[in-house]
Amino acid sequence: MPWQGTMSELSKPEEDLQEPGKAQGLEEAQLLGAEWGEAATLSASSPPVSSSTPEGALPQEALNKMVANMVKFLLRKYRNKEPTSDDELLNTVLRDNQEHYPVVFHQAVECVLLVFGVDVKEVDPRKHIYIMVPSLGLTCDATQRGGQGLPKAGLLVVVLSLILQNRDRGPEEEIWRALSRMGVCVGREHSIFGEPRELLTQVWVREGYLEYRQVPDSHPARYEFLWGPRAFAETSKEKFTEYLLRVNERAFRWRDVP
């Protein structure tokens, strides 16, 4: 699948994309290289580049490297609350490979949205200037590690979506079953999300994004997740429905691309 190669590239040290002294540290590079596994399937919308394409086409391995570097650059801009532009991305990230900008930019934008929960929005169409904002209005990343941690909103979007698709109640066993297919497993430390049970049942419950409660009259006791009050305050089911339709539409559009 297209995103496996890109996520593998994220684990490698970042090229010098900015002035000296601002290169990404080893710890962050390792975090970016977390085994996000089947989360790649959420981004099936990005068309693969075949090695059998005509001479001069971009090999998949080279594409993965370019996309990974652009993802890292966009996430850094997000953490620093800085805008970016086509000119900056072309001259700082791609440099000698600017002819591949459209496909690299498209796949990088898809990755930061579907994996990290960050939207790339154009705020100046004339100068093509972009800002990075929390997906669906969720601000769960704002208080993490002084804003320096990797965005976790992508996982929260997945959990809230699963709850919504289960008629507003997400049985715990079904939530963990779905997340395990993405490499997020109970009792196993994740490089981006830490211990997922603590994140879902304590951190996000404490912050008001989720409710975690026993299913009424369940014997033996079973538990379920619901949307919390902060989730309702920051976003809405309507926005999530539109978001899921967009994701499904993109996946359908590219499903039969060779």
CSV table of C-alpha atoms in Angstrom, one decimal:
chain,number,residue,atom,x,y,z
A,1,MET,CA,0.0,0.0,0.0
A,2,PRO,CA,1.3,3.5,-0.8
A,3,TRP,CA,1.7,4.8,2.7
A,4,GLN,CA,3.9,1.9,4.1
A,5,GLY,CA,6.9,3.2,2.2
A,6,THR,CA,6.3,6.7,3.2
A,7,MET,CA,5.9,5.9,6.9
A,8,SER,CA,9.1,3.8,6.7
A,9,GLU,CA,10.9,6.8,5.3
A,10,LEU,CA,9.7,8.9,8.2
A,11,SER,CA,11.9,6.9,10.6
A,12,LYS,CA,15.1,8.0,8.8
A,13,PRO,CA,17.0,11.1,9.8
A,14,GLU,CA,15.6,14.2,8.2
A,15,GLU,CA,17.6,16.0,5.5
A,16,ASP,CA,18.8,19.5,6.3
A,17,LEU,CA,15.6,21.4,5.3
A,18,GLN,CA,16.2,24.6,7.2
A,19,GLU,CA,19.1,26.7,8.4
A,20,PRO,CA,21.8,25.0,10.6
A,21,GLY,CA,20.7,24.2,14.1
A,22,LYS,CA,17.1,23.5,13.3
A,23,ALA,CA,17.5,20.0,11.9
A,24,GLN,CA,15.3,17.4,13.5
A,25,GLY,CA,16.7,15.5,16.5
A,26,LEU,CA,17.1,11.8,16.7
A,27,GLU,CA,14.3,11.3,19.2
A,28,GLU,CA,11.7,13.1,17.0
A,29,ALA,CA,12.9,11.2,14.0
A,30,GLN,CA,12.3,7.9,15.8
A,31,LEU,CA,8.9,9.0,16.9
A,32,LEU,CA,7.9,9.9,13.3
A,33,GLY,CA,9.0,6.5,12.3
A,34,ALA,CA,6.5,4.7,14.6
A,35,GLU,CA,4.9,1.6,13.2
A,36,TRP,CA,1.6,3.3,12.3
A,37,GLY,CA,0.8,0.1,10.3
A,38,GLU,CA,-2.6,-0.1,8.9
A,39,ALA,CA,-3.3,3.5,9.4
A,40,ALA,CA,-2.0,3.8,5.9
A,41,THR,CA,-5.2,2.2,4.6
A,42,LEU,CA,-7.0,5.4,5.7
A,43,SER,CA,-5.0,7.2,3.0
A,44,ALA,CA,-5.7,4.9,0.1
A,45,SER,CA,-6.7,8.1,-1.7
A,46,SER,CA,-3.1,8.8,-2.8
A,47,PRO,CA,-2.3,7.2,-6.1
A,48,PRO,CA,0.7,4.9,-6.2
A,49,VAL,CA,3.5,5.6,-8.7
A,50,SER,CA,4.3,2.5,-10.7
A,51,SER,CA,7.9,1.6,-11.5
A,52,SER,CA,6.7,0.6,-14.9
A,53,THR,CA,5.7,4.1,-15.9
A,54,PRO,CA,7.5,5.8,-18.8
A,55,GLU,CA,11.1,6.9,-18.5
A,56,GLY,CA,11.5,9.9,-16.3
A,57,ALA,CA,8.7,9.0,-14.0
A,58,LEU,CA,9.4,9.1,-10.2
A,59,PRO,CA,10.3,5.8,-8.6
A,60,GLN,CA,8.2,4.9,-5.6
A,61,GLU,CA,11.2,4.9,-3.2
A,62,ALA,CA,12.2,8.4,-4.2
A,63,LEU,CA,8.6,9.6,-3.9
A,64,ASN,CA,8.3,8.1,-0.4
A,65,LYS,CA,11.4,10.0,0.7
A,66,MET,CA,10.2,13.3,-0.7
A,67,VAL,CA,6.7,12.9,0.9
A,68,ALA,CA,8.3,12.0,4.3
A,69,ASN,CA,10.5,15.0,4.2
A,70,MET,CA,7.6,17.3,3.4
A,71,VAL,CA,5.4,15.7,6.2
A,72,LYS,CA,8.2,16.4,8.7
A,73,PHE,CA,8.5,20.0,7.5
A,74,LEU,CA,4.7,20.6,7.6
A,75,LEU,CA,4.5,19.1,11.2
A,76,ARG,CA,7.3,21.4,12.3
A,77,LYS,CA,5.5,24.4,10.9
A,78,TYR,CA,2.3,23.2,12.7
A,79,ARG,CA,4.1,23.0,16.1
A,80,ASN,CA,5.7,26.4,15.6
A,81,LYS,CA,2.5,28.0,14.4
A,82,GLU,CA,4.1,29.2,11.3
A,83,PRO,CA,2.6,29.4,7.8
A,84,THR,CA,4.4,28.1,4.7
A,85,SER,CA,4.0,28.5,1.0
A,86,ASP,CA,4.5,26.8,-2.3
A,87,ASP,CA,7.7,28.7,-2.8
A,88,GLU,CA,9.1,27.6,0.5
A,89,LEU,CA,8.1,24.0,0.0
A,90,LEU,CA,9.6,24.0,-3.5
A,91,ASN,CA,12.9,25.6,-2.5
A,92,THR,CA,13.4,24.1,0.9
A,93,VAL,CA,12.0,20.6,0.7
A,94,LEU,CA,12.1,19.6,-3.0
A,95,ARG,CA,15.0,21.7,-4.2
A,96,ASP,CA,16.2,19.8,-7.3
A,97,ASN,CA,13.0,17.8,-7.7
A,98,GLN,CA,10.5,20.6,-8.1
A,99,GLU,CA,8.8,19.0,-11.1
A,100,HIS,CA,7.3,16.4,-8.7
A,101,TYR,CA,5.7,19.0,-6.4
A,102,PRO,CA,2.0,18.3,-7.2
A,103,VAL,CA,2.0,14.6,-6.3
A,104,VAL,CA,4.4,15.1,-3.4
A,105,PHE,CA,2.4,17.9,-1.9
A,106,HIS,CA,-0.9,16.0,-2.4
A,107,GLN,CA,0.3,12.9,-0.6
A,108,ALA,CA,2.0,14.9,2.2
A,109,VAL,CA,-1.2,16.8,2.9
A,110,GLU,CA,-3.2,13.5,3.0
A,111,CYS,CA,-0.7,12.0,5.4
A,112,VAL,CA,-0.7,14.9,7.9
A,113,LEU,CA,-4.5,14.9,7.8
A,114,LEU,CA,-5.2,11.2,8.1
A,115,VAL,CA,-2.3,10.1,10.3
A,116,PHE,CA,-1.7,13.2,12.5
A,117,GLY,CA,-5.0,15.0,12.4
A,118,VAL,CA,-3.7,18.2,10.9
A,119,ASP,CA,-5.4,20.2,8.1
A,120,VAL,CA,-3.4,22.1,5.6
A,121,LYS,CA,-5.5,25.2,4.6
A,122,GLU,CA,-4.7,27.7,1.9
A,123,VAL,CA,-5.2,31.2,3.3
A,124,ASP,CA,-3.8,33.3,0.4
A,125,PRO,CA,-4.7,31.8,-3.0
A,126,ARG,CA,-2.8,34.5,-4.8
A,127,LYS,CA,0.5,33.8,-3.1
A,128,HIS,CA,-0.4,30.1,-2.2
A,129,ILE,CA,0.3,30.5,1.5
A,130,TYR,CA,-0.9,27.7,3.8
A,131,ILE,CA,-1.5,27.3,7.6
A,132,MET,CA,-1.7,24.1,9.6
A,133,VAL,CA,-4.7,23.8,11.9
A,134,PRO,CA,-6.2,21.0,14.0
A,135,SER,CA,-8.4,18.6,12.1
A,136,LEU,CA,-12.2,19.1,12.7
A,137,GLY,CA,-11.4,21.8,15.3
A,138,LEU,CA,-10.0,19.4,17.8
A,139,THR,CA,-7.4,21.1,20.1
A,140,CYS,CA,-6.2,18.0,22.0
A,141,ASP,CA,-2.6,18.6,20.9
A,142,ALA,CA,-2.4,22.2,22.3
A,143,THR,CA,-1.3,21.2,25.8
A,144,GLN,CA,1.0,18.3,25.0
A,145,ARG,CA,4.6,18.7,26.1
A,146,GLY,CA,4.5,22.4,25.6
A,147,GLY,CA,3.3,22.0,22.1
A,148,GLN,CA,6.4,20.1,21.1
A,149,GLY,CA,5.0,16.6,21.0
A,150,LEU,CA,3.9,14.9,17.8
A,151,PRO,CA,0.2,15.5,17.0
A,152,LYS,CA,-2.2,12.8,18.4
A,153,ALA,CA,-5.4,14.2,17.0
A,154,GLY,CA,-5.3,11.7,14.2
A,155,LEU,CA,-6.0,8.9,16.6
A,156,LEU,CA,-8.7,10.8,18.4
A,157,VAL,CA,-10.4,11.4,15.0
A,158,VAL,CA,-10.3,7.6,14.4
A,159,VAL,CA,-11.8,6.8,17.8
A,160,LEU,CA,-14.6,9.5,17.6
A,161,SER,CA,-15.4,8.2,14.1
A,162,LEU,CA,-15.6,4.6,15.3
A,163,ILE,CA,-18.0,5.7,18.1
A,164,LEU,CA,-20.1,7.6,15.6
A,165,GLN,CA,-20.3,4.7,13.2
A,166,ASN,CA,-21.4,2.4,16.1
A,167,ARG,CA,-24.6,4.5,16.8
A,168,ASP,CA,-22.8,6.8,19.2
A,169,ARG,CA,-21.6,4.0,21.5
A,170,GLY,CA,-18.2,2.3,20.9
A,171,PRO,CA,-17.9,-1.0,22.7
A,172,GLU,CA,-14.4,-1.2,24.2
A,173,GLU,CA,-13.6,-4.5,22.6
A,174,GLU,CA,-14.6,-3.2,19.1
A,175,ILE,CA,-12.6,0.0,19.5
A,176,TRP,CA,-9.4,-2.0,20.5
A,177,ARG,CA,-10.0,-4.5,17.7
A,178,ALA,CA,-10.1,-1.7,15.2
A,179,LEU,CA,-7.1,0.1,16.6
A,180,SER,CA,-5.0,-3.1,16.8
A,181,ARG,CA,-5.3,-3.3,13.0
A,182,MET,CA,-3.5,0.0,12.9
A,183,GLY,CA,-0.7,-1.1,15.2
A,184,VAL,CA,-2.2,0.6,18.3
A,185,CYS,CA,-2.5,-2.2,20.9
A,186,VAL,CA,-3.4,-2.3,24.6
A,187,GLY,CA,-0.4,-2.9,26.8
A,188,ARG,CA,2.1,-2.1,24.0
A,189,GLU,CA,3.9,1.3,24.1
A,190,HIS,CA,3.4,3.2,20.9
A,191,SER,CA,6.1,5.6,19.7
A,192,ILE,CA,3.6,8.4,19.0
A,193,PHE,CA,0.7,7.7,21.3
A,194,GLY,CA,2.3,6.1,24.3
A,195,GLU,CA,0.3,3.5,26.2
A,196,PRO,CA,-3.0,3.6,24.3
A,197,ARG,CA,-5.3,2.5,27.2
A,198,GLU,CA,-4.0,5.3,29.4
A,199,LEU,CA,-4.5,7.8,26.6
A,200,LEU,CA,-8.1,6.7,25.8
A,201,THR,CA,-9.4,5.8,29.3
A,202,GLN,CA,-7.6,8.5,31.3
A,203,VAL,CA,-6.0,11.3,29.4
A,204,TRP,CA,-8.8,12.0,26.9
A,205,VAL,CA,-11.5,11.2,29.5
A,206,ARG,CA,-9.9,13.7,31.8
A,207,GLU,CA,-9.7,16.3,29.0
A,208,GLY,CA,-13.4,15.7,28.2
A,209,TYR,CA,-13.0,14.3,24.7
A,210,LEU,CA,-14.3,10.8,25.6
A,211,GLU,CA,-16.5,9.2,28.2
A,212,TYR,CA,-15.6,5.7,29.4
A,213,ARG,CA,-18.3,3.9,31.3
A,214,GLN,CA,-19.6,0.4,32.1
A,215,VAL,CA,-22.4,-0.8,29.9
A,216,PRO,CA,-25.6,-0.7,32.0
A,217,ASP,CA,-26.6,-4.1,33.4
A,218,SER,CA,-23.7,-5.9,31.8
A,219,HIS,CA,-22.6,-9.1,33.7
A,220,PRO,CA,-19.7,-9.6,33.5
A,221,ALA,CA,-18.9,-5.9,33.3
A,222,ARG,CA,-18.3,-4.6,29.8
A,223,TYR,CA,-17.3,-1.0,28.9
A,224,GLU,CA,-17.9,1.4,26.1
A,225,PHE,CA,-16.6,4.8,24.8
A,226,LEU,CA,-18.9,7.8,24.1
A,227,TRP,CA,-18.2,11.3,22.8
A,228,GLY,CA,-17.3,13.6,25.7
A,229,PRO,CA,-18.5,17.1,26.3
A,230,ARG,CA,-15.3,18.7,24.9
A,231,ALA,CA,-15.7,16.8,21.7
A,232,PHE,CA,-19.2,18.2,21.3
A,233,ALA,CA,-18.0,21.7,22.1
A,234,GLU,CA,-15.1,21.7,19.6
A,235,THR,CA,-16.6,19.8,16.7
A,236,SER,CA,-19.9,18.1,15.7
A,237,LYS,CA,-21.3,14.9,14.3
A,238,GLU,CA,-22.1,16.7,11.1
A,239,LYS,CA,-18.5,17.8,10.6
A,240,PHE,CA,-17.4,14.2,11.2
A,241,THR,CA,-19.9,12.8,8.7
A,242,GLU,CA,-18.7,15.3,6.1
A,243,TYR,CA,-15.1,14.3,6.9
A,244,LEU,CA,-15.8,10.6,6.5
A,245,LEU,CA,-17.6,11.1,3.2
A,246,ARG,CA,-14.5,13.0,2.0
A,247,VAL,CA,-12.2,10.2,3.0
A,248,ASN,CA,-14.4,7.5,1.4
A,249,GLU,CA,-14.8,9.6,-1.7
A,250,ARG,CA,-11.0,9.9,-2.1
A,251,ALA,CA,-10.5,6.2,-1.4
A,252,PHE,CA,-13.1,5.3,-4.0
A,253,ARG,CA,-11.5,7.7,-6.5
A,254,TRP,CA,-8.1,6.0,-6.4
A,255,ARG,CA,-9.2,2.4,-5.5
A,256,ASP,CA,-8.6,1.1,-9.1
A,257,VAL,CA,-5.5,3.1,-9.9
A,258,PRO,CA,-2.9,0.5,-11.0
